[in-house]
Amino acid sequence: MGRTSWLEQIFLRQVLSKYDSVVLSCSFGAPEGMILIDTISQISKNFTVCTIDTGRLPSATYRLIDIARNRYNFKLDTIYPKYDLLKEMVAKKGMNSFYESVENRKECCNIRKVIPFNDYLRENKIKAVITGLRKEQSPERNDIKLVELNKYIECAKINPIYDWLREDVMEYVKLHDVPINSLHQLGYESVGCDPCSRPGTGRNGRWWWENNESKECGLHEYGSGI
Ligand code: SF4
């Protein structure tokens, strides 16, 4: 597939011009967000990337954030957990309560990711979020559409590479020398928080101690965390 097709570029241009306030959401833990940064940087010199610093990210992810900021010209909005909620959870349950139950894991994801992300969208009046989600990444993502209007409150969700295959993504990365998370070289296809990620295909390495649970943190579900 190579560089994103002209149709995708036209679509992204339209998204950037149609919405007053649009951001690209990037975890810096998967190559998909990086190729979108690479693509959008070719059509806009003034775009915003948002990312969530949960406080538990691997150092490889922080390194990639700085590499990307040096190479591309974007404004970075870093979203942090709500301090009071985090302090209360850690005081009550300890540093690594997420290993003890699915309920605790979801509570941690909620406090460190979902609630601050939804607050960020609301407080900044964001009207559209561009993501690198793909249908192939997991069964839960199989029904992703190009444009979704019911995933965030009063905010469209745009998934320009929703139907790309993994080989399309990696071909783009290789052809255009896009920087990606160094943990991919160690077999991590998806990199999230350090204690909750390990090598694996797709999202299998995420929350690896849970057997049959959804490999999602709740960020992509309607109204979650509010
Ligand atoms: S991925 Fe793990 S450490 Fe990160 S927010 Fe979720 S449960 Fe907490």
Short mmCIF file of C-alpha atoms and ligand atoms in Angstrom, two decimals:
data_model
loop_
_atom_site.label_atom_id
_atom_site.label_comp_id
_atom_site.label_asym_id
_atom_site.label_seq_id
_atom_site.Cartn_x
_atom_site.Cartn_y
_atom_site.Cartn_z
CA MET A 1 0.00 0.00 0.00
CA GLY A 2 2.90 2.35 0.68
CA ARG A 3 2.09 5.91 1.60
CA THR A 4 -1.52 6.54 2.48
CA SER A 5 -3.56 6.77 -0.69
CA TRP A 6 -4.67 10.08 -2.12
CA LEU A 7 -8.25 9.25 -1.16
CA GLU A 8 -7.24 8.86 2.48
CA GLN A 9 -5.25 12.08 2.31
CA ILE A 10 -8.24 13.94 0.83
CA PHE A 11 -10.44 12.48 3.55
CA LEU A 12 -8.05 13.59 6.28
CA ARG A 13 -7.86 17.08 4.76
CA GLN A 14 -11.65 17.27 4.86
CA VAL A 15 -11.72 16.14 8.48
CA LEU A 16 -9.11 18.72 9.44
CA SER A 17 -11.03 21.50 7.70
CA LYS A 18 -14.57 20.42 8.66
CA TYR A 19 -14.12 20.29 12.40
CA ASP A 20 -13.15 23.35 14.45
CA SER A 21 -11.29 21.34 16.98
CA VAL A 22 -9.77 18.04 15.93
CA VAL A 23 -7.00 16.02 17.55
CA LEU A 24 -5.10 12.88 16.70
CA SER A 25 -5.08 10.46 19.60
CA CYS A 26 -1.78 8.57 19.77
CA SER A 27 -0.49 6.21 22.46
CA PHE A 28 3.03 6.02 20.98
CA GLY A 29 2.71 2.33 21.75
CA ALA A 30 1.61 1.09 18.33
CA PRO A 31 2.80 1.93 14.81
CA GLU A 32 -0.66 2.98 13.62
CA GLY A 33 -0.62 6.32 15.45
CA MET A 34 2.87 7.02 14.14
CA ILE A 35 1.89 6.57 10.50
CA LEU A 36 -1.04 8.92 11.02
CA ILE A 37 1.32 11.52 12.49
CA ASP A 38 3.53 11.02 9.43
CA THR A 39 0.57 11.38 7.04
CA ILE A 40 -1.08 14.36 8.72
CA SER A 41 2.24 16.19 8.97
CA GLN A 42 2.29 16.18 5.14
CA ILE A 43 -1.05 17.94 4.85
CA SER A 44 -1.12 20.15 7.93
CA LYS A 45 1.61 22.11 9.61
CA ASN A 46 -0.53 22.91 12.58
CA PHE A 47 -2.16 19.89 14.17
CA THR A 48 -2.59 18.61 17.69
CA VAL A 49 -1.74 15.18 19.03
CA CYS A 50 -3.07 14.08 22.39
CA THR A 51 -1.63 11.28 24.46
CA ILE A 52 -2.26 9.89 27.93
CA ASP A 53 0.67 9.65 30.30
CA THR A 54 -0.68 7.16 32.83
CA GLY A 55 2.49 7.40 34.91
CA ARG A 56 3.16 3.71 34.21
CA LEU A 57 4.41 3.83 30.61
CA PRO A 58 7.62 2.05 29.58
CA SER A 59 10.66 4.27 29.05
CA ALA A 60 10.65 3.23 25.36
CA THR A 61 7.35 5.05 24.94
CA TYR A 62 8.64 8.26 26.53
CA ARG A 63 11.69 8.04 24.24
CA LEU A 64 9.46 7.70 21.17
CA ILE A 65 7.41 10.74 22.18
CA ASP A 66 10.55 12.88 22.18
CA ILE A 67 11.79 11.36 18.91
CA ALA A 68 8.43 12.13 17.26
CA ARG A 69 8.38 15.69 18.60
CA ASN A 70 11.81 16.31 17.14
CA ARG A 71 10.93 14.89 13.74
CA TYR A 72 7.39 16.17 13.23
CA ASN A 73 5.81 19.53 13.83
CA PHE A 74 2.79 19.05 16.08
CA LYS A 75 1.43 20.40 19.32
CA LEU A 76 1.32 17.75 22.02
CA ASP A 77 -1.43 17.72 24.63
CA THR A 78 -0.41 15.32 27.39
CA ILE A 79 -3.29 14.08 29.52
CA TYR A 80 -2.59 13.02 33.11
CA PRO A 81 -4.61 10.99 35.62
CA LYS A 82 -6.77 12.82 38.11
CA TYR A 83 -4.49 13.21 41.08
CA ASP A 84 -7.10 12.91 43.86
CA LEU A 85 -8.67 9.74 42.45
CA LEU A 86 -5.25 8.16 41.85
CA LYS A 87 -4.01 9.04 45.31
CA GLU A 88 -7.11 7.54 46.90
CA MET A 89 -6.92 4.32 44.86
CA VAL A 90 -3.22 3.75 45.57
CA ALA A 91 -3.64 4.55 49.27
CA LYS A 92 -6.49 2.06 49.54
CA LYS A 93 -5.30 -0.74 47.26
CA GLY A 94 -1.58 -0.36 46.68
CA MET A 95 0.55 0.27 43.60
CA ASN A 96 -0.35 -2.81 41.55
CA SER A 97 -3.97 -3.54 42.46
CA PHE A 98 -4.77 -4.21 38.78
CA TYR A 99 -3.25 -7.69 39.05
CA GLU A 100 -5.74 -8.70 41.75
CA SER A 101 -9.03 -8.58 39.84
CA VAL A 102 -10.64 -7.45 36.60
CA GLU A 103 -12.63 -4.93 38.62
CA ASN A 104 -9.43 -3.41 40.02
CA ARG A 105 -7.84 -3.35 36.58
CA LYS A 106 -10.81 -1.52 35.10
CA GLU A 107 -10.78 0.93 38.01
CA CYS A 108 -7.11 1.70 37.34
CA CYS A 109 -7.70 2.17 33.58
CA ASN A 110 -10.67 4.35 34.38
CA ILE A 111 -8.74 6.62 36.72
CA ARG A 112 -5.52 6.77 34.73
CA LYS A 113 -7.03 6.90 31.21
CA VAL A 114 -10.75 7.01 30.63
CA ILE A 115 -11.88 9.75 33.00
CA PRO A 116 -9.02 12.16 32.15
CA PHE A 117 -9.48 11.52 28.41
CA ASN A 118 -13.20 12.28 28.50
CA ASP A 119 -12.54 15.36 30.64
CA TYR A 120 -9.93 16.50 28.12
CA LEU A 121 -12.41 16.19 25.22
CA ARG A 122 -15.08 18.07 27.10
CA GLU A 123 -12.90 20.82 28.59
CA ASN A 124 -11.21 21.53 25.24
CA LYS A 125 -14.45 21.27 23.25
CA ILE A 126 -12.89 18.71 20.91
CA LYS A 127 -15.24 17.95 18.02
CA ALA A 128 -13.37 15.08 16.33
CA VAL A 129 -10.76 12.55 17.40
CA ILE A 130 -8.66 10.77 14.77
CA THR A 131 -7.44 7.32 15.83
CA GLY A 132 -5.29 4.55 14.39
CA LEU A 133 -7.72 1.79 15.37
CA ARG A 134 -8.03 -1.13 12.94
CA LYS A 135 -10.66 -3.86 12.69
CA GLU A 136 -8.05 -6.58 12.54
CA GLN A 137 -6.46 -5.69 15.90
CA SER A 138 -8.90 -7.68 18.05
CA PRO A 139 -12.40 -9.21 17.96
CA GLU A 140 -13.69 -6.21 19.94
CA ARG A 141 -12.56 -3.90 17.13
CA ASN A 142 -14.12 -5.88 14.31
CA ASP A 143 -17.06 -3.53 13.86
CA ILE A 144 -15.05 -0.30 13.69
CA LYS A 145 -16.23 2.11 11.01
CA LEU A 146 -14.51 4.94 9.19
CA VAL A 147 -16.61 7.53 11.03
CA GLU A 148 -18.36 6.85 14.32
CA LEU A 149 -20.67 9.41 15.87
CA ASN A 150 -21.76 7.51 18.96
CA LYS A 151 -18.48 6.70 20.69
CA TYR A 152 -17.75 9.94 22.47
CA ILE A 153 -20.23 12.51 23.71
CA GLU A 154 -20.63 15.36 21.18
CA CYS A 155 -17.45 14.32 19.41
CA ALA A 156 -16.89 12.33 16.20
CA LYS A 157 -14.42 9.49 16.09
CA ILE A 158 -12.53 9.11 12.81
CA ASN A 159 -10.64 5.90 12.00
CA PRO A 160 -8.89 6.49 8.64
CA ILE A 161 -7.02 3.16 8.56
CA TYR A 162 -9.81 1.06 10.05
CA ASP A 163 -9.58 -1.54 7.27
CA TRP A 164 -5.79 -1.72 6.92
CA LEU A 165 -4.01 -5.00 7.58
CA ARG A 166 -0.93 -5.32 9.79
CA GLU A 167 1.25 -5.78 6.70
CA ASP A 168 -0.04 -2.50 5.24
CA VAL A 169 0.97 -0.70 8.42
CA MET A 170 4.43 -2.24 8.59
CA GLU A 171 5.01 -1.63 4.88
CA TYR A 172 4.26 2.05 5.41
CA VAL A 173 6.61 2.19 8.39
CA LYS A 174 9.40 0.56 6.42
CA LEU A 175 8.95 2.54 3.21
CA HIS A 176 8.91 5.87 4.99
CA ASP A 177 11.23 5.16 7.87
CA VAL A 178 8.59 6.09 10.44
CA PRO A 179 9.90 5.90 14.02
CA ILE A 180 8.09 3.32 16.13
CA ASN A 181 8.28 2.03 19.69
CA SER A 182 11.51 0.06 20.19
CA LEU A 183 9.60 -2.62 22.14
CA HIS A 184 8.12 -3.83 18.84
CA GLN A 185 11.56 -5.29 18.09
CA LEU A 186 11.17 -7.44 21.23
CA GLY A 187 7.88 -8.92 20.05
CA TYR A 188 5.39 -6.46 21.49
CA GLU A 189 2.77 -5.70 18.81
CA SER A 190 0.90 -3.44 21.20
CA VAL A 191 2.52 -1.47 24.01
CA GLY A 192 0.46 -0.01 26.82
CA CYS A 193 1.44 0.51 30.45
CA ASP A 194 4.65 -1.24 31.44
CA PRO A 195 3.23 -3.62 34.07
CA CYS A 196 0.30 -4.58 31.82
CA SER A 197 2.09 -5.31 28.54
CA ARG A 198 4.27 -8.10 27.32
CA PRO A 199 5.24 -9.55 23.92
CA GLY A 200 2.33 -10.93 21.91
CA THR A 201 0.44 -10.70 18.64
CA GLY A 202 -2.34 -8.17 18.19
CA ARG A 203 -3.42 -7.12 21.66
CA ASN A 204 -2.79 -10.54 23.23
CA GLY A 205 0.10 -9.20 25.28
CA ARG A 206 -2.09 -6.61 27.00
CA TRP A 207 -3.40 -7.59 30.48
CA TRP A 208 -1.81 -10.96 29.81
CA TRP A 209 -2.84 -12.44 33.19
CA GLU A 210 -6.54 -12.13 32.33
CA ASN A 211 -7.87 -15.06 30.33
CA ASN A 212 -11.08 -14.25 28.54
CA GLU A 213 -11.54 -10.59 29.24
CA SER A 214 -11.85 -7.88 26.62
CA LYS A 215 -8.48 -6.42 25.65
CA GLU A 216 -9.83 -2.89 25.95
CA CYS A 217 -9.37 -0.28 28.65
CA GLY A 218 -12.68 1.48 28.02
CA LEU A 219 -11.31 4.47 26.09
CA HIS A 220 -13.21 3.49 22.97
CA GLU A 221 -16.58 2.79 24.50
CA TYR A 222 -19.41 5.28 24.45
CA GLY A 223 -19.61 7.51 27.46
CA SER A 224 -17.23 5.39 29.48
CA GLY A 225 -15.71 6.95 32.51
CA ILE A 226 -18.21 9.74 32.76
S1 SF4 B 1 -3.02 -0.52 31.59
FE1 SF4 B 1 -2.57 -1.26 33.70
S2 SF4 B 1 -1.39 0.35 34.77
FE2 SF4 B 1 -2.25 1.20 32.87
S3 SF4 B 1 -4.09 2.19 33.53
FE3 SF4 B 1 -4.72 0.13 32.88
S4 SF4 B 1 -4.56 -1.23 34.68
FE4 SF4 B 1 -3.53 0.74 35.16
#
